[in-house]
CSV table of C-alpha atoms in Angstrom, one decimal:
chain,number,residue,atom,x,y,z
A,31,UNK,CA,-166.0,75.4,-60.3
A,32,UNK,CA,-166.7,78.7,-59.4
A,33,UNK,CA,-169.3,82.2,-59.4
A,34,UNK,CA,-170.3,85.1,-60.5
A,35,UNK,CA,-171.7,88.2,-59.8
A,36,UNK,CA,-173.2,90.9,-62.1
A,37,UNK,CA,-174.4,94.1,-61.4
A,38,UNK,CA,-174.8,97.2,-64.1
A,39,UNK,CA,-171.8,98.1,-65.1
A,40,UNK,CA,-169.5,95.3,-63.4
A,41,UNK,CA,-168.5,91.4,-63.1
A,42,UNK,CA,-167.1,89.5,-60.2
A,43,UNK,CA,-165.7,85.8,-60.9
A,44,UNK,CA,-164.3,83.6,-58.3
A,45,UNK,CA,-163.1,80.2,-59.9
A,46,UNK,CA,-161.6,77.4,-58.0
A,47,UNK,CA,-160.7,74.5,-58.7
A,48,UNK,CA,-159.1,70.8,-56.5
A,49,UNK,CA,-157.6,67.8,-57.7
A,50,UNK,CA,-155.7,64.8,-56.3
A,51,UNK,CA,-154.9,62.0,-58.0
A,52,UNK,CA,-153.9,58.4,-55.8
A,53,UNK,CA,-152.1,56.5,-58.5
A,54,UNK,CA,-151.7,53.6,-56.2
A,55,UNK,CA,-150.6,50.0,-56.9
A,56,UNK,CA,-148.3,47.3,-57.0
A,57,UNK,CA,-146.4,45.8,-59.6
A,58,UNK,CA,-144.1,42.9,-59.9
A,59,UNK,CA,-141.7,41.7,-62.8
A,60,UNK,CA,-139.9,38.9,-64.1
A,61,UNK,CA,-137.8,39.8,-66.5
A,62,UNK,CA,-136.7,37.5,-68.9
A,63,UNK,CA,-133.3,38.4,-70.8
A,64,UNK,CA,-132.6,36.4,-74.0
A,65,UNK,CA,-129.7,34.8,-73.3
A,66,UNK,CA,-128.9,36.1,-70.1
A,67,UNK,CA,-130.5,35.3,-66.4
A,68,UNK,CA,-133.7,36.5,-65.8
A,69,UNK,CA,-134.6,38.6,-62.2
A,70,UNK,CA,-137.3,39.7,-60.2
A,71,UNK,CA,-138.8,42.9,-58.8
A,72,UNK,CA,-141.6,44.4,-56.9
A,73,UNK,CA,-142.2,48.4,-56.8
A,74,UNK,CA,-145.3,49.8,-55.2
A,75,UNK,CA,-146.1,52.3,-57.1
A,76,UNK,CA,-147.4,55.4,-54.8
A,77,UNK,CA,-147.7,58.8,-56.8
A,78,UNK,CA,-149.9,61.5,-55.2
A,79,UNK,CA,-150.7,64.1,-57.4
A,80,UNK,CA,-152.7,67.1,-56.2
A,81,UNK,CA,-153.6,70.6,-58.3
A,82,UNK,CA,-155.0,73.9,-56.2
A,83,UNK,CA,-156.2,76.7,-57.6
A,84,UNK,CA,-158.5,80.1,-56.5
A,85,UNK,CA,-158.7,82.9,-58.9
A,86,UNK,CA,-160.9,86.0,-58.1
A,87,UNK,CA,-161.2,88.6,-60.9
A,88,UNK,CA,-163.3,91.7,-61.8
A,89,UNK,CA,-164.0,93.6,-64.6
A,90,UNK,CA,-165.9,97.0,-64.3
A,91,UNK,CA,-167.5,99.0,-67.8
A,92,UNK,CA,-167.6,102.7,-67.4
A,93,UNK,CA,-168.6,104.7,-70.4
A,94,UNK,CA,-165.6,105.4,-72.1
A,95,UNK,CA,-163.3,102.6,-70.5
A,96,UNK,CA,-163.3,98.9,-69.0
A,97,UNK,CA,-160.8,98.2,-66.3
A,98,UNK,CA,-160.0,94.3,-65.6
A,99,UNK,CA,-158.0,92.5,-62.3
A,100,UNK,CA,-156.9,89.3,-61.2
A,101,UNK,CA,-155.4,88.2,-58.5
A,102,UNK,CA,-154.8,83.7,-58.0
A,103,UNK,CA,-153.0,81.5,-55.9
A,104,UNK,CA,-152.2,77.9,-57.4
A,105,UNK,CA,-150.5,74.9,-56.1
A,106,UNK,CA,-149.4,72.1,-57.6
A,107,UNK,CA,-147.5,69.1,-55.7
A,108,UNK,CA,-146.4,65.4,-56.0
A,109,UNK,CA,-145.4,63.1,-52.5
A,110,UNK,CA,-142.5,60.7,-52.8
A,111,UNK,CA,-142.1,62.2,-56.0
A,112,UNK,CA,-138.2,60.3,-56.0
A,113,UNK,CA,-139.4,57.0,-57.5
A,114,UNK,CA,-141.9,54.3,-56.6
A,115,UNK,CA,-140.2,52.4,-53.9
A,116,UNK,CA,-139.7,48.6,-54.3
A,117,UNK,CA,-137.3,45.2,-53.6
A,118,UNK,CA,-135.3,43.6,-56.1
A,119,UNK,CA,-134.4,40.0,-56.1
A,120,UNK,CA,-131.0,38.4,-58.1
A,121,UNK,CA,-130.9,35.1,-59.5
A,122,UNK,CA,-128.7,32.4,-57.6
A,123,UNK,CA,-127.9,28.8,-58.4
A,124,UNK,CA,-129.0,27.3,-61.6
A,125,UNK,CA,-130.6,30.5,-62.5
A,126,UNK,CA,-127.6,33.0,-62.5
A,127,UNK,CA,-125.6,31.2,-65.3
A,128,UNK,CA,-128.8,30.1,-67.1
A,129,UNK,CA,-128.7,31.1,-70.7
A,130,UNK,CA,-131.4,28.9,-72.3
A,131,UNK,CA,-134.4,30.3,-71.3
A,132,UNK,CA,-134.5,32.1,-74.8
A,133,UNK,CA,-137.2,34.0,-77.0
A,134,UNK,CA,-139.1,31.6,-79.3
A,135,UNK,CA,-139.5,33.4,-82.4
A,136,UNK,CA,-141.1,30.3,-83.8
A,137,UNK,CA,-144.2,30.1,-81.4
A,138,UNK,CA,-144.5,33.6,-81.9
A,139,UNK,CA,-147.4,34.3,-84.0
A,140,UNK,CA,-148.5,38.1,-82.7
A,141,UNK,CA,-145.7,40.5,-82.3
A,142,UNK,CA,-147.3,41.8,-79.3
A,143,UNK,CA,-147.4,38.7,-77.4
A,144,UNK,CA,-143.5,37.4,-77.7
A,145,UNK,CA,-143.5,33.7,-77.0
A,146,UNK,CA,-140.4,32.0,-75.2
A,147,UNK,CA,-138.8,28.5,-75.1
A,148,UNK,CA,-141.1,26.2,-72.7
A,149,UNK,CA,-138.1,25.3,-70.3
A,150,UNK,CA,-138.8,28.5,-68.8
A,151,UNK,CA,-141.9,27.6,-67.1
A,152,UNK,CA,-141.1,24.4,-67.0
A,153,UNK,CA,-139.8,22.7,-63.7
A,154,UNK,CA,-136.0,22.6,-63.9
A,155,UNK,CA,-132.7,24.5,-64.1
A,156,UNK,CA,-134.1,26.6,-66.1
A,157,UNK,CA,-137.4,27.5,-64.3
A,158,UNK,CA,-138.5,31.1,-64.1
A,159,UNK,CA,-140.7,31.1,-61.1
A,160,UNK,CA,-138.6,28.8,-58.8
A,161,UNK,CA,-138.6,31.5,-55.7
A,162,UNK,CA,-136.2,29.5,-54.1
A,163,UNK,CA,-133.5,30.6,-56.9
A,164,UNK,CA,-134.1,34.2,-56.0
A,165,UNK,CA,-132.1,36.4,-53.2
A,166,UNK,CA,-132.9,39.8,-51.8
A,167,UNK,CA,-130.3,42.4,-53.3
A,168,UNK,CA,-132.0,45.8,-52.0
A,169,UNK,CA,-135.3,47.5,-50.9
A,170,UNK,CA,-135.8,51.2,-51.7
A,171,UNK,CA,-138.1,53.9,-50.2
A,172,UNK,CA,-139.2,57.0,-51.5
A,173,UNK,CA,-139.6,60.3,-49.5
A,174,UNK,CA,-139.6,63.8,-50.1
A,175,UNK,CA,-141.6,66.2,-52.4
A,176,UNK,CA,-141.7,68.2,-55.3
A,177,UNK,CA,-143.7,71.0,-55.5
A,178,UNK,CA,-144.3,75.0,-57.3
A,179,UNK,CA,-146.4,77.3,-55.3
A,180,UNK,CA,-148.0,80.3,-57.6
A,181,UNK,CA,-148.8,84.1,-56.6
A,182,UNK,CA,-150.4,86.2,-59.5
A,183,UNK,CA,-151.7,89.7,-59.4
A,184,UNK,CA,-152.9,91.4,-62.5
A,185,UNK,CA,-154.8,94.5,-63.9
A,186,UNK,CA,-155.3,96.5,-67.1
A,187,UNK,CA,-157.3,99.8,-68.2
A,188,UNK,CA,-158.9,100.2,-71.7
A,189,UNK,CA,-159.4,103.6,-72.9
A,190,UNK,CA,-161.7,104.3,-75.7
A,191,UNK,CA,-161.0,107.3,-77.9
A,192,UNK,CA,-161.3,109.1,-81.5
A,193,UNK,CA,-158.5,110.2,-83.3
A,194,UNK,CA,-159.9,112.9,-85.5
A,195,UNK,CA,-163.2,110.7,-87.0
A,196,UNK,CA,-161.3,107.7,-86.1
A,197,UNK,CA,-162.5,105.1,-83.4
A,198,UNK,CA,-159.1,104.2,-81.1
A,199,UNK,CA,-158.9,102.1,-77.9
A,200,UNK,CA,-155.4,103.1,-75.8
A,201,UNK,CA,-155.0,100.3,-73.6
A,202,UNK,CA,-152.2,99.5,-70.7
A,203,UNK,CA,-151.9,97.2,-67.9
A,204,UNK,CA,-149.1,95.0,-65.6
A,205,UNK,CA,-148.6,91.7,-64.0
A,206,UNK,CA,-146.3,90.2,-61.5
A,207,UNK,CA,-146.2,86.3,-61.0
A,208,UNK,CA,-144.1,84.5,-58.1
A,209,UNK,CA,-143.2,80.8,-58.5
A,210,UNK,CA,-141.7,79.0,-56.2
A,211,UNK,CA,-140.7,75.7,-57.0
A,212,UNK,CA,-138.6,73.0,-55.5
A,213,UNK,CA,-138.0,69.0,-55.1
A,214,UNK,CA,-137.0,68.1,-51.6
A,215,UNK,CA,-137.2,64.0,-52.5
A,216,UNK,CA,-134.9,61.6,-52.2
A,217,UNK,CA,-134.7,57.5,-51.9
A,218,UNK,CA,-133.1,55.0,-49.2
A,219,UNK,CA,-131.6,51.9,-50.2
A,220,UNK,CA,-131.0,48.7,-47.7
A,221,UNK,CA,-129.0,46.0,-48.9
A,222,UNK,CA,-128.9,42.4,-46.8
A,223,UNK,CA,-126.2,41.3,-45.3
A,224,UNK,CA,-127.5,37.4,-45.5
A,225,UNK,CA,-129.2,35.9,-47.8
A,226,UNK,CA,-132.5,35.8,-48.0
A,227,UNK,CA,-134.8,34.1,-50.1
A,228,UNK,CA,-138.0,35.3,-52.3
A,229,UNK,CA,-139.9,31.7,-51.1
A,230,UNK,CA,-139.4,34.1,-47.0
A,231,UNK,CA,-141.8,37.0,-48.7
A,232,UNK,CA,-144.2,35.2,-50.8
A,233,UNK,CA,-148.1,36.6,-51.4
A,234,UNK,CA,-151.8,35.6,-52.4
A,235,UNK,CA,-152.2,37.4,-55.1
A,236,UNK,CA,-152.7,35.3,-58.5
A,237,UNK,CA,-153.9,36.5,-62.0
A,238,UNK,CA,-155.5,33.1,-63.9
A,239,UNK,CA,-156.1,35.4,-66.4
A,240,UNK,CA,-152.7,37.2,-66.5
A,241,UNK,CA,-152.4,38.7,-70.6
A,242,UNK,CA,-155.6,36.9,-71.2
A,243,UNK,CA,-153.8,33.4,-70.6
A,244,UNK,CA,-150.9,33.7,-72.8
A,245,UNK,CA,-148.7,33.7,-70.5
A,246,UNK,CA,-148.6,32.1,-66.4
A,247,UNK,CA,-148.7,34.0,-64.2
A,248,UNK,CA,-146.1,33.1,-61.5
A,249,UNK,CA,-145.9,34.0,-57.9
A,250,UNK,CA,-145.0,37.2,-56.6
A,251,UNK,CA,-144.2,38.7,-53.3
A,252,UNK,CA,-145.8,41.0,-50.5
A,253,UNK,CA,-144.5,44.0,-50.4
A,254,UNK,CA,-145.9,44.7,-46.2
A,255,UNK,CA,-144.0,41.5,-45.9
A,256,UNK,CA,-140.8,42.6,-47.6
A,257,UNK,CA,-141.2,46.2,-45.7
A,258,UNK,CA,-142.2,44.6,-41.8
A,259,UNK,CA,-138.9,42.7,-42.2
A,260,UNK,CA,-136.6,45.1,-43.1
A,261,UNK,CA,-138.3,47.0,-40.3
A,262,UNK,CA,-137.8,44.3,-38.1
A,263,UNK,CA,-134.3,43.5,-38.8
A,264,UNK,CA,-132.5,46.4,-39.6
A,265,UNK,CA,-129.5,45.7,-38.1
A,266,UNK,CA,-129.2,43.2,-40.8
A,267,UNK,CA,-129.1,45.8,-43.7
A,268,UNK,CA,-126.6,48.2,-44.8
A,269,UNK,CA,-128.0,51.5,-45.2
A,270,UNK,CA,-126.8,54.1,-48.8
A,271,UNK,CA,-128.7,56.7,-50.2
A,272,UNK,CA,-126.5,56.0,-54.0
A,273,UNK,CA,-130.1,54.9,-55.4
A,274,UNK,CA,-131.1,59.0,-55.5
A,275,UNK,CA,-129.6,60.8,-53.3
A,276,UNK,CA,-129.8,65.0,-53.3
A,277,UNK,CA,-127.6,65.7,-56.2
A,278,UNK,CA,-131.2,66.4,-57.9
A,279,UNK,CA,-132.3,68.6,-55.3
A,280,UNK,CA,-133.4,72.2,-55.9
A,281,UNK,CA,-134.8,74.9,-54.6
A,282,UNK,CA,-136.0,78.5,-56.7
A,283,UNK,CA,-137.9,81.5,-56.9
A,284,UNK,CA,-138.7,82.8,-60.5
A,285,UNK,CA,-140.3,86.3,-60.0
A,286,UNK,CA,-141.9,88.4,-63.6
A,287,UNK,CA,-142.8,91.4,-63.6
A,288,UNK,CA,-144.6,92.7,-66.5
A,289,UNK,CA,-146.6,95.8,-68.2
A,290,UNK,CA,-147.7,96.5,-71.4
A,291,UNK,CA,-148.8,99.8,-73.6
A,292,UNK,CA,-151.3,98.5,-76.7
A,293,UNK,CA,-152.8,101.4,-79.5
A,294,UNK,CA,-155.4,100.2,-81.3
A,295,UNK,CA,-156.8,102.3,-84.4
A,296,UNK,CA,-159.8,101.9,-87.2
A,297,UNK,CA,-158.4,103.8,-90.3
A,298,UNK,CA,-161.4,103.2,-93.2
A,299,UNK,CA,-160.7,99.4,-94.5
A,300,UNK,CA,-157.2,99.3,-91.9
A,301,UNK,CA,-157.0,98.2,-88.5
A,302,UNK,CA,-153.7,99.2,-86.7
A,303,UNK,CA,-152.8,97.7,-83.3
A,304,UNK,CA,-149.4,98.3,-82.0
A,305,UNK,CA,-147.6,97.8,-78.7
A,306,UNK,CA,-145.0,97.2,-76.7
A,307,UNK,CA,-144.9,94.7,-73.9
A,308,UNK,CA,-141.9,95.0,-71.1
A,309,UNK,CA,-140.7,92.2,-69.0
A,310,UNK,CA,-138.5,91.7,-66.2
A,311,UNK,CA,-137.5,88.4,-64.9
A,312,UNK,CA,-135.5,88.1,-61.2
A,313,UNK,CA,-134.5,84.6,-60.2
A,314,UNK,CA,-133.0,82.6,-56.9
A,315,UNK,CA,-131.9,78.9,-56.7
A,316,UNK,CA,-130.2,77.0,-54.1
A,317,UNK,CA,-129.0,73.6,-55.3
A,318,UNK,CA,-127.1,70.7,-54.1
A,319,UNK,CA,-123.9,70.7,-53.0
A,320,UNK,CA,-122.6,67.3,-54.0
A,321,UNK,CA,-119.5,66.9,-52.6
A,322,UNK,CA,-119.5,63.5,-53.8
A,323,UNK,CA,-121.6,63.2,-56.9
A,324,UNK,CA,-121.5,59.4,-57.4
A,325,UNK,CA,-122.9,58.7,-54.0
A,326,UNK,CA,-125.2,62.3,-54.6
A,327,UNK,CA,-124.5,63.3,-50.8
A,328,UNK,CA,-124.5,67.0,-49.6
A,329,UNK,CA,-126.8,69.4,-48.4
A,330,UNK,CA,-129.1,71.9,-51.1
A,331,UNK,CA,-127.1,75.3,-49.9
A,332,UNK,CA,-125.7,76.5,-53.6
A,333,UNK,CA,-127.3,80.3,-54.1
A,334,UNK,CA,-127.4,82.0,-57.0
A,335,UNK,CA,-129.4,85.3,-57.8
A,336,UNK,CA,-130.0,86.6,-61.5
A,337,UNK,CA,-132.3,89.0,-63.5
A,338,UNK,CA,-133.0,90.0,-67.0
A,339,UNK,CA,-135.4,92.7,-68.9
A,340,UNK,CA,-136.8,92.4,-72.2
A,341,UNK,CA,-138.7,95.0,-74.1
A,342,UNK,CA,-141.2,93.2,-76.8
A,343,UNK,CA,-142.8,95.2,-79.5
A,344,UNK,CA,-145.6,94.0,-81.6
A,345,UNK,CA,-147.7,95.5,-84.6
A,346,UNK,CA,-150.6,94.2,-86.8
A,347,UNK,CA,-152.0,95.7,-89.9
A,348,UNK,CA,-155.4,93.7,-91.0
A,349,UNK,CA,-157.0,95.0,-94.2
A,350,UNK,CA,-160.6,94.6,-94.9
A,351,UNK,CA,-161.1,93.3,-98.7
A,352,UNK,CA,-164.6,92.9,-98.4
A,353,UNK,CA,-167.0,91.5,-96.2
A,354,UNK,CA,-166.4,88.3,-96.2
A,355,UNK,CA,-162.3,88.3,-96.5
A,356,UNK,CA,-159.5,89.8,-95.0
A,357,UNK,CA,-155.8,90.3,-94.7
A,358,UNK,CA,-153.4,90.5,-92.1
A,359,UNK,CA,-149.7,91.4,-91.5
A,360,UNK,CA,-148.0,90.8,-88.1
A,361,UNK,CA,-144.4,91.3,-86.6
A,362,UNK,CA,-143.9,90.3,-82.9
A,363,UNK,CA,-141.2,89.5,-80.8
A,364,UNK,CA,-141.4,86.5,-78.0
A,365,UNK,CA,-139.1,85.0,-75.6
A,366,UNK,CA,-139.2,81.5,-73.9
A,367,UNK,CA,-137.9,81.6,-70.5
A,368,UNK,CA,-135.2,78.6,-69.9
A,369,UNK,CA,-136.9,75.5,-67.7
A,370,UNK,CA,-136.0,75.1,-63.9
A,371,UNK,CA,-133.9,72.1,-64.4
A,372,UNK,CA,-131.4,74.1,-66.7
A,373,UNK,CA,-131.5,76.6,-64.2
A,374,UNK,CA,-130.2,74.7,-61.0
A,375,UNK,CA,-126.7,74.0,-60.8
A,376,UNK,CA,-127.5,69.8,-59.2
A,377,UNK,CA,-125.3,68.2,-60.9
A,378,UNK,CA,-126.3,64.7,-61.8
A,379,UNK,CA,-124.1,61.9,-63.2
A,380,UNK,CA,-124.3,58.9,-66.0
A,381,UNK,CA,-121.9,56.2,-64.6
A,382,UNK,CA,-122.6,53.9,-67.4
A,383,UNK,CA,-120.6,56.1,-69.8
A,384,UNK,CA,-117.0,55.9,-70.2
A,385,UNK,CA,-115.4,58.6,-68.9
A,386,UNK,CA,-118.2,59.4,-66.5
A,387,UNK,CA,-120.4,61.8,-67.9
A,388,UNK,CA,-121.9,65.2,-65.6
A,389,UNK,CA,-124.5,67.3,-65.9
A,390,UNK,CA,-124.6,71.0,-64.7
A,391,UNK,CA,-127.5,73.3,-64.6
A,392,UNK,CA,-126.5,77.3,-65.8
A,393,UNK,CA,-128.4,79.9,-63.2
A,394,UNK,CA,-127.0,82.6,-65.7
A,395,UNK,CA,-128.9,81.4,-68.6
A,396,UNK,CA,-131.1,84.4,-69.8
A,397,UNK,CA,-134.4,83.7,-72.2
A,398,UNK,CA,-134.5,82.6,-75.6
A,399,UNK,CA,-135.6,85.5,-77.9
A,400,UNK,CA,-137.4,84.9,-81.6
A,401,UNK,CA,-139.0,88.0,-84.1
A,402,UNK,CA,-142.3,86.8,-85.8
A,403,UNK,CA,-143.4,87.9,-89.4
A,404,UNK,CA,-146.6,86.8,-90.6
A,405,UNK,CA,-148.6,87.2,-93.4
A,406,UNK,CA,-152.1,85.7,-93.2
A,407,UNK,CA,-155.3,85.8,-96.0
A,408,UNK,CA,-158.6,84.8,-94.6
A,409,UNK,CA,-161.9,84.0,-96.2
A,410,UNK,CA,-165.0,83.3,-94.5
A,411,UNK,CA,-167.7,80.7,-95.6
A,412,UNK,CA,-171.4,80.9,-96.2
A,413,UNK,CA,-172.8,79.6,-94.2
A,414,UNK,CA,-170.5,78.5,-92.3
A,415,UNK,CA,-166.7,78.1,-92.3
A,416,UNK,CA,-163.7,79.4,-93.2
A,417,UNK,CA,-160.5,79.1,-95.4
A,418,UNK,CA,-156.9,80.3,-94.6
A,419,UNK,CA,-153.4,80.6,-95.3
A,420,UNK,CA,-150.4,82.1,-95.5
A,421,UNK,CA,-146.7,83.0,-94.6
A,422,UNK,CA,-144.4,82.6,-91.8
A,423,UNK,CA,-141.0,83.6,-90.8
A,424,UNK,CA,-139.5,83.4,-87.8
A,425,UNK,CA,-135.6,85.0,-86.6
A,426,UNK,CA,-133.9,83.3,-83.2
A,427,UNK,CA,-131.6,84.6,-80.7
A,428,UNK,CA,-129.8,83.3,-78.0
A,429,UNK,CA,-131.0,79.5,-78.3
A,430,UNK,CA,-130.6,77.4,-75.6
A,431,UNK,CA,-128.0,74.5,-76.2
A,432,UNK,CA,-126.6,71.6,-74.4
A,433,UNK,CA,-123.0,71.9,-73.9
A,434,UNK,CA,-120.6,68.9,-73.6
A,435,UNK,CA,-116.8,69.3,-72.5
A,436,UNK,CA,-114.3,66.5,-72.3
């Protein structure tokens, strides 16, 4: 959404622009594993998603030059961004050394709707949806949030000229953009002392219709239930954080500050256009300070501070063949800037790998750099249309790789 305002000679926008998103629901599973015992889980899913944005911009036409500004706040955020929270439920009894409840590849006629040996939804050892077989093993909650929080300011001044009986445009201009971004989540886990079965936490919710009837749908839980009893007998429940933790937590400021110088020339059947574009790139990250990175304890208080410039120049040549056709040679070079994740130094670990395996961000990583040749024909239609093609080649330096030590 947004407005506008012309008067002779000059154009005031204001765009804005709100968004959020309540991806709310709950789910519940039974998973059945083909010759292994099945289990049980309930997650309410929570995400909040909400986009921000004002942007107020001018542009102002004198009679030689045009001079253009910008200046835009944007936020963008997610609540309990850690993971939807949610109980789990292990098999005990008949059901934890059950290996017969087994995919049916016989009753199977659609690929898409697997079909399984009738003894598991069947009364009996075997049964699926006997809640009496099931035992708490741990409720999560989710907290925390992740967020990035944009400043943007931006002008530029077009000049128009002649060079000798030539018709030139000189044209310069800046930016500077502040990004702050961050993730503050993290999960609790509370695991039972006693046992305590599914049939304690049952629901009302049914599905007759669950997969349109190809498979029953059995009964499921209430998540309020599970929650208000966990509430209410805490003492009960042994309290980690080793579902999440911090050791994912980060916190940076990514600040660019850019300008450019741009010629642009009409020489007969040639237009020139050449520039240079400069860029300067100053960042700051805190991040976690696992002490212990298999339980993912310790406090986000890791600094680092880093900065980089890069000058980018850029030409094209476009030839006029006729009317209708044209073509074009361009060299650029481009950079793309490293993401936040490889930037933060959180480490995170894999414990199903053997040795353990680590992760570590690198705050010294500088940009990726690439040069652009291109060589481009084009040939528009009557009446309507067009037809192109051409050439490509592109050079990069300084890739950004994954490394892996032993």
């Amino acid at each position: 959404m947004g407005w506008f305002t012309d008067s002779e000679g000059t154009v005031l926008t204001l765009r804005y622009l709100y968004s959020d998103f309540k991806d709310y629901g709950n789910k519940w599973t039974y998973t059945l594993n083909d010759g292994s015992s099945p289990g049980y889980k309930v997650s309410q899913r929570a995400p909040d998603y909400s986009i921000g944005n004002v942007a107020l911009s001018g542009s102002h036409t004198l009679t030689s030059m045009v001079i253009h500004w910008e200046a835009a706040v944007s936020r963008s955020a997610e609540v309990a961004s850690a993971g939807n929270p949610g109980a789990d439920f292990k098999p005990t009894g008949d059901l934890s050394n059950s290996t017969n409840c087994l995919y049916d590849a016989s009753a199977t006629t659609n690929i898409y709707l697997p079909q399984w040996t009738s003894n598991c939804f069947t009364p009996g050892p075997d049964y699926i949806f006997n809640t009496d077989d099931y035992k708490l093993k741990s409720v999560t909650y989710s907290h925390g949030l992740t967020a990035q929080l944009n400043l943007l300011a931006a002008g530029s001044v077009a000049k128009n000229y002649h060079l000798g009986s030539h018709f030139a445009t000189f044209e310069f201009g800046g930016k500077f953009r502040n990004a702050h971004k961050f993730d503050d989540s993290w999960e609790d886990e509370f695991d039972p002392n006693s046992k305590y079965l599914m049939t304690q936490f049952l629901g009302n919710f049914t599905n007759p219709n669950f997969y349109g009837g190809h498979y029953p749908f059995g009964p499921v839980t209430d998540w309020a239930n599970i929650t208000g009893f966990v509430n209410a007998n805490g003492s009960d429940f042994a309290y980690s954080n080793t579902y999440g933790g911090n050791n994912n937590n980060f916190d940076m400021v990514e600040q660019i500050s850019a300008g450019y110088l741009m010629n642009t020339v009409d020489l007969g059947r040639f237009r020139v256009i050449a520039g240079v574009r400069f860029e300067g790139t100053s960042v700051k990250t805190l991040s976690c300070d696992c002490t212990n990175p298999v339980t993912g304890q310790g406090p986000v208080n890791v600094p680092f501070n880093g900065s980089y410039f890069n000058a980018l120049p850029s030409a094209s040549v476009r030839y006029r063949i006729d009317d209708n056709s044209d073509l074009r040679v361009v060299y650029g070079m481009g950079l793309a800037r490293p993401d936040p994740e490889f930037l933060t130094t959180a480490v995170t670990i894999d414990i199903t790998t053997n040795p353990y395996t680590y992760s570590i961000g690198n705050p010294a990583l500088k940009a990726e750099h690439a040069q652009d040749g291109d060589i481009l024909y084009e040939r528009y239609l009557k009446p309507i249309g067009m037809v192109s093609g051409g050439i490509f080649y592109k050079y990069l330096t300084n890739p950004i790789i994954e490394a892996t030590t032993h």
